[in-house]
Amino acid sequence: MPSDMVERIKNCDKIHLFRDISKDEIEKMFRCSKTVERSYEDGCYVFRQGETPRNLFLVLEGTVMIAKDFASGKRDVLFMVGQGDVFGEMFLFVDTKTYWYDAITQGKVRVLEIPWEFFYCFCSNACEHHRMITRNMLEIQSEKNFTMTRKLHLLSGTTLRERIALWLMDQVSAGGSDTVRLTMNREELADYLGTTRPSLSRELMKMQQEHLIETDRNTIKITDRDVLETLY
């Protein structure tokens, strides 16, 4: 039932998609849109490239990796989606018949599936939540466009060290700390930076030997910000 679904959503008021929408209105929205909740185990595909887009997805719990696989076996990790974030939204208002990337769960994941028809049509009651969620979707879309623009800037680095420096400085700017907590493993980070895992490991080791960074299993700490900033 929609009311049960709302109660299971943690920090509902902090989710951008539901900004300025009351719990009662969210419940009405779920009922109107026929939203469903689904659970996945680690390594499952929420959708695959080539399938037909039909829903907007909201992560309630866990992390989803958005990646593009190629026939050669190479994988390009586009971005990671965490709790409270949406994905699949870029297909909502474009004339694209199929997904061109995969959405793969990282650990156990719960998501909401909101059918696209809800965003296309306004009900006869002219519900306030419909107007608000459309506004929120436009804001989210703008933020996602900015994220992809930052990745294009990242990949503009001509050397692997430059790309690592760009990524690290972007992460610390967002988090406000000189320590970056990794949300991807080394292989996924290598895919995101457009390199191989051995090459990434070698370069990180060199940067640590030069006292630019300190690496741990799940963190990278910037120890010489001035030098990293000269690389981009």
Tab-separated table of C-alpha atoms in Angstrom:
chain	number	residue	atom	x	y	z
A	1	MET	CA	0.000	0.000	0.000
A	2	PRO	CA	1.232	3.571	-0.701
A	3	SER	CA	1.035	4.587	2.998
A	4	ASP	CA	3.273	1.669	3.996
A	5	MET	CA	5.687	2.617	1.223
A	6	VAL	CA	5.986	6.186	2.492
A	7	GLU	CA	6.709	4.984	6.026
A	8	ARG	CA	9.574	2.790	4.753
A	9	ILE	CA	11.329	5.729	3.078
A	10	LYS	CA	14.051	7.116	5.362
A	11	ASN	CA	14.487	10.910	5.557
A	12	CYS	CA	11.716	11.442	3.057
A	13	ASP	CA	11.851	15.208	3.541
A	14	LYS	CA	15.547	15.256	2.525
A	15	ILE	CA	15.037	13.519	-0.837
A	16	HIS	CA	15.257	16.083	-3.644
A	17	LEU	CA	12.498	14.443	-5.684
A	18	PHE	CA	10.052	14.985	-2.803
A	19	ARG	CA	11.225	18.473	-1.802
A	20	ASP	CA	8.357	20.667	-0.498
A	21	ILE	CA	5.878	17.790	-0.831
A	22	SER	CA	4.119	16.529	2.310
A	23	LYS	CA	3.902	12.847	3.204
A	24	ASP	CA	0.172	12.918	2.492
A	25	GLU	CA	0.861	14.326	-0.969
A	26	ILE	CA	3.596	11.729	-1.591
A	27	GLU	CA	1.122	9.015	-0.660
A	28	LYS	CA	-1.371	10.437	-3.169
A	29	MET	CA	1.378	10.587	-5.782
A	30	PHE	CA	2.287	6.916	-5.271
A	31	ARG	CA	-1.351	5.951	-5.640
A	32	CYS	CA	-1.857	8.144	-8.713
A	33	SER	CA	1.323	6.998	-10.468
A	34	LYS	CA	1.091	3.298	-9.474
A	35	THR	CA	4.610	3.472	-8.017
A	36	VAL	CA	6.098	0.135	-6.896
A	37	GLU	CA	9.024	-0.761	-4.641
A	38	ARG	CA	11.558	-3.438	-5.658
A	39	SER	CA	14.504	-5.083	-3.892
A	40	TYR	CA	17.682	-6.419	-5.539
A	41	GLU	CA	20.694	-8.448	-4.446
A	42	ASP	CA	24.290	-7.482	-5.257
A	43	GLY	CA	25.244	-7.477	-8.939
A	44	CYS	CA	21.691	-7.430	-10.312
A	45	TYR	CA	20.628	-5.373	-13.311
A	46	VAL	CA	17.854	-2.894	-12.607
A	47	PHE	CA	17.830	-2.477	-16.362
A	48	ARG	CA	20.165	-3.337	-19.247
A	49	GLN	CA	21.246	-1.362	-22.269
A	50	GLY	CA	18.932	-2.162	-25.163
A	51	GLU	CA	15.807	-2.481	-22.987
A	52	THR	CA	12.889	-0.085	-23.383
A	53	PRO	CA	12.745	2.790	-20.852
A	54	ARG	CA	9.479	2.995	-18.932
A	55	ASN	CA	10.222	4.183	-15.379
A	56	LEU	CA	12.033	6.735	-13.273
A	57	PHE	CA	14.008	5.053	-10.469
A	58	LEU	CA	14.671	6.386	-6.965
A	59	VAL	CA	17.249	4.665	-4.729
A	60	LEU	CA	15.843	4.040	-1.246
A	61	GLU	CA	18.780	1.995	0.005
A	62	GLY	CA	22.199	1.003	-1.361
A	63	THR	CA	24.165	2.067	-4.439
A	64	VAL	CA	23.610	1.598	-8.177
A	65	MET	CA	26.415	1.805	-10.727
A	66	ILE	CA	25.563	3.394	-14.076
A	67	ALA	CA	27.930	1.939	-16.678
A	68	LYS	CA	28.327	1.407	-20.404
A	69	ASP	CA	29.688	-1.950	-21.560
A	70	PHE	CA	31.344	-2.429	-24.941
A	71	ALA	CA	31.706	-5.512	-27.137
A	72	SER	CA	35.449	-5.503	-26.411
A	73	GLY	CA	34.710	-6.170	-22.739
A	74	LYS	CA	35.659	-2.640	-21.661
A	75	ARG	CA	33.376	-0.943	-19.173
A	76	ASP	CA	32.963	2.810	-18.815
A	77	VAL	CA	31.598	3.712	-15.364
A	78	LEU	CA	29.569	6.883	-15.887
A	79	PHE	CA	28.582	7.588	-12.280
A	80	MET	CA	27.319	6.025	-9.049
A	81	VAL	CA	23.826	6.616	-7.659
A	82	GLY	CA	23.254	6.522	-3.897
A	83	GLN	CA	20.392	6.693	-1.433
A	84	GLY	CA	17.901	9.441	-2.267
A	85	ASP	CA	19.152	9.854	-5.850
A	86	VAL	CA	17.244	9.152	-9.058
A	87	PHE	CA	18.422	7.508	-12.267
A	88	GLY	CA	16.976	6.790	-15.692
A	89	GLU	CA	15.689	10.363	-15.800
A	90	MET	CA	17.680	11.352	-18.888
A	91	PHE	CA	15.429	9.147	-21.018
A	92	LEU	CA	12.255	10.756	-19.665
A	93	PHE	CA	11.894	13.645	-22.120
A	94	VAL	CA	13.934	12.469	-25.101
A	95	ASP	CA	12.956	10.399	-28.110
A	96	THR	CA	15.171	7.429	-27.276
A	97	LYS	CA	13.661	3.956	-27.610
A	98	THR	CA	16.225	1.988	-25.605
A	99	TYR	CA	18.632	2.394	-22.687
A	100	TRP	CA	22.224	2.844	-23.838
A	101	TYR	CA	23.736	1.996	-20.447
A	102	ASP	CA	23.253	-0.533	-17.631
A	103	ALA	CA	22.126	0.071	-14.047
A	104	ILE	CA	23.862	-2.504	-11.793
A	105	THR	CA	23.348	-2.865	-8.049
A	106	GLN	CA	26.316	-2.619	-5.689
A	107	GLY	CA	25.245	-4.648	-2.656
A	108	LYS	CA	21.616	-4.959	-1.601
A	109	VAL	CA	19.450	-2.240	-3.097
A	110	ARG	CA	15.852	-1.021	-2.771
A	111	VAL	CA	14.370	1.243	-5.415
A	112	LEU	CA	11.083	2.890	-6.276
A	113	GLU	CA	9.836	2.612	-9.850
A	114	ILE	CA	7.680	5.561	-10.909
A	115	PRO	CA	6.048	5.082	-14.340
A	116	TRP	CA	6.769	7.833	-16.824
A	117	GLU	CA	3.089	8.352	-17.609
A	118	PHE	CA	2.807	10.172	-14.294
A	119	PHE	CA	5.171	12.899	-15.512
A	120	TYR	CA	3.560	13.191	-18.918
A	121	CYS	CA	-0.053	13.653	-17.812
A	122	PHE	CA	-1.683	15.826	-15.171
A	123	CYS	CA	-4.670	14.267	-13.444
A	124	SER	CA	-8.106	15.943	-13.512
A	125	ASN	CA	-7.646	17.116	-9.907
A	126	ALA	CA	-4.633	19.270	-10.863
A	127	CYS	CA	-2.762	17.968	-7.804
A	128	GLU	CA	-0.190	20.278	-6.228
A	129	HIS	CA	2.250	17.385	-5.810
A	130	HIS	CA	2.264	16.918	-9.578
A	131	ARG	CA	3.471	20.468	-10.148
A	132	MET	CA	6.072	20.243	-7.379
A	133	ILE	CA	7.572	16.922	-8.466
A	134	THR	CA	7.868	18.195	-12.046
A	135	ARG	CA	9.764	21.238	-10.752
A	136	ASN	CA	12.004	18.983	-8.646
A	137	MET	CA	12.689	16.763	-11.652
A	138	LEU	CA	13.853	19.760	-13.679
A	139	GLU	CA	16.237	20.725	-10.856
A	140	ILE	CA	17.572	17.164	-10.650
A	141	GLN	CA	18.039	17.036	-14.417
A	142	SER	CA	20.067	20.256	-14.283
A	143	GLU	CA	22.274	18.834	-11.517
A	144	LYS	CA	22.850	15.631	-13.502
A	145	ASN	CA	23.817	17.657	-16.562
A	146	PHE	CA	26.345	19.501	-14.408
A	147	THR	CA	27.716	16.162	-13.133
A	148	MET	CA	28.223	14.874	-16.665
A	149	THR	CA	29.862	18.166	-17.657
A	150	ARG	CA	32.316	17.719	-14.776
A	151	LYS	CA	33.139	14.218	-16.012
A	152	LEU	CA	33.830	15.565	-19.500
A	153	HIS	CA	36.176	18.056	-17.865
A	154	LEU	CA	37.781	15.196	-15.940
A	155	LEU	CA	38.391	13.136	-19.068
A	156	SER	CA	39.953	16.155	-20.744
A	157	GLY	CA	43.070	15.517	-18.633
A	158	THR	CA	45.763	14.356	-21.043
A	159	THR	CA	47.567	12.126	-18.534
A	160	LEU	CA	46.306	9.673	-15.946
A	161	ARG	CA	47.862	11.748	-13.171
A	162	GLU	CA	45.955	14.807	-14.344
A	163	ARG	CA	42.707	12.838	-14.391
A	164	ILE	CA	43.353	11.524	-10.871
A	165	ALA	CA	44.138	15.056	-9.664
A	166	LEU	CA	40.978	16.450	-11.275
A	167	TRP	CA	38.852	13.728	-9.712
A	168	LEU	CA	40.402	14.107	-6.256
A	169	MET	CA	40.067	17.885	-6.212
A	170	ASP	CA	36.468	17.622	-7.385
A	171	GLN	CA	35.698	15.167	-4.572
A	172	VAL	CA	37.289	17.244	-1.821
A	173	SER	CA	35.570	20.404	-3.085
A	174	ALA	CA	32.202	18.660	-2.749
A	175	GLY	CA	32.952	17.093	0.628
A	176	GLY	CA	34.944	19.876	2.260
A	177	SER	CA	37.695	17.546	3.493
A	178	ASP	CA	41.143	16.548	2.244
A	179	THR	CA	40.211	12.876	2.679
A	180	VAL	CA	38.180	11.193	-0.082
A	181	ARG	CA	36.155	8.165	0.988
A	182	LEU	CA	35.907	5.764	-1.944
A	183	THR	CA	32.456	4.650	-3.049
A	184	MET	CA	33.947	2.556	-5.869
A	185	ASN	CA	36.509	-0.241	-5.794
A	186	ARG	CA	39.791	0.164	-7.704
A	187	GLU	CA	38.516	-1.535	-10.838
A	188	GLU	CA	35.391	0.647	-10.953
A	189	LEU	CA	37.438	3.781	-10.301
A	190	ALA	CA	39.810	2.793	-13.102
A	191	ASP	CA	36.835	2.384	-15.454
A	192	TYR	CA	35.529	5.783	-14.381
A	193	LEU	CA	38.906	7.424	-15.078
A	194	GLY	CA	39.265	5.708	-18.438
A	195	THR	CA	42.233	3.489	-17.569
A	196	THR	CA	43.074	-0.011	-16.316
A	197	ARG	CA	43.307	-1.107	-12.702
A	198	PRO	CA	47.077	-1.894	-12.851
A	199	SER	CA	47.795	1.508	-14.393
A	200	LEU	CA	45.700	3.248	-11.745
A	201	SER	CA	47.409	1.334	-8.913
A	202	ARG	CA	50.878	2.178	-10.266
A	203	GLU	CA	50.092	5.865	-10.588
A	204	LEU	CA	48.538	6.065	-7.126
A	205	MET	CA	51.642	4.366	-5.707
A	206	LYS	CA	53.912	6.876	-7.470
A	207	MET	CA	51.847	9.774	-6.180
A	208	GLN	CA	52.071	8.375	-2.665
A	209	GLN	CA	55.846	7.932	-2.957
A	210	GLU	CA	56.053	11.576	-4.003
A	211	HIS	CA	54.031	12.511	-0.882
A	212	LEU	CA	51.157	13.939	-2.885
A	213	ILE	CA	48.588	11.568	-1.399
A	214	GLU	CA	48.180	8.855	1.211
A	215	THR	CA	46.157	5.825	0.176
A	216	ASP	CA	44.296	3.388	2.366
A	217	ARG	CA	41.870	0.622	1.509
A	218	ASN	CA	38.801	2.853	1.417
A	219	THR	CA	40.248	6.369	1.440
A	220	ILE	CA	42.681	8.659	-0.364
A	221	LYS	CA	44.043	11.642	1.564
A	222	ILE	CA	45.494	14.634	-0.234
A	223	THR	CA	48.764	15.633	1.447
A	224	ASP	CA	49.978	18.231	-1.066
A	225	ARG	CA	47.021	20.160	-2.419
A	226	ASP	CA	49.193	22.837	-4.040
A	227	VAL	CA	50.923	20.365	-6.355
A	228	LEU	CA	47.662	18.630	-7.304
A	229	GLU	CA	46.088	21.967	-8.164
A	230	THR	CA	48.880	22.699	-10.647
A	231	LEU	CA	47.979	19.542	-12.582
A	232	TYR	CA	44.664	20.903	-13.892
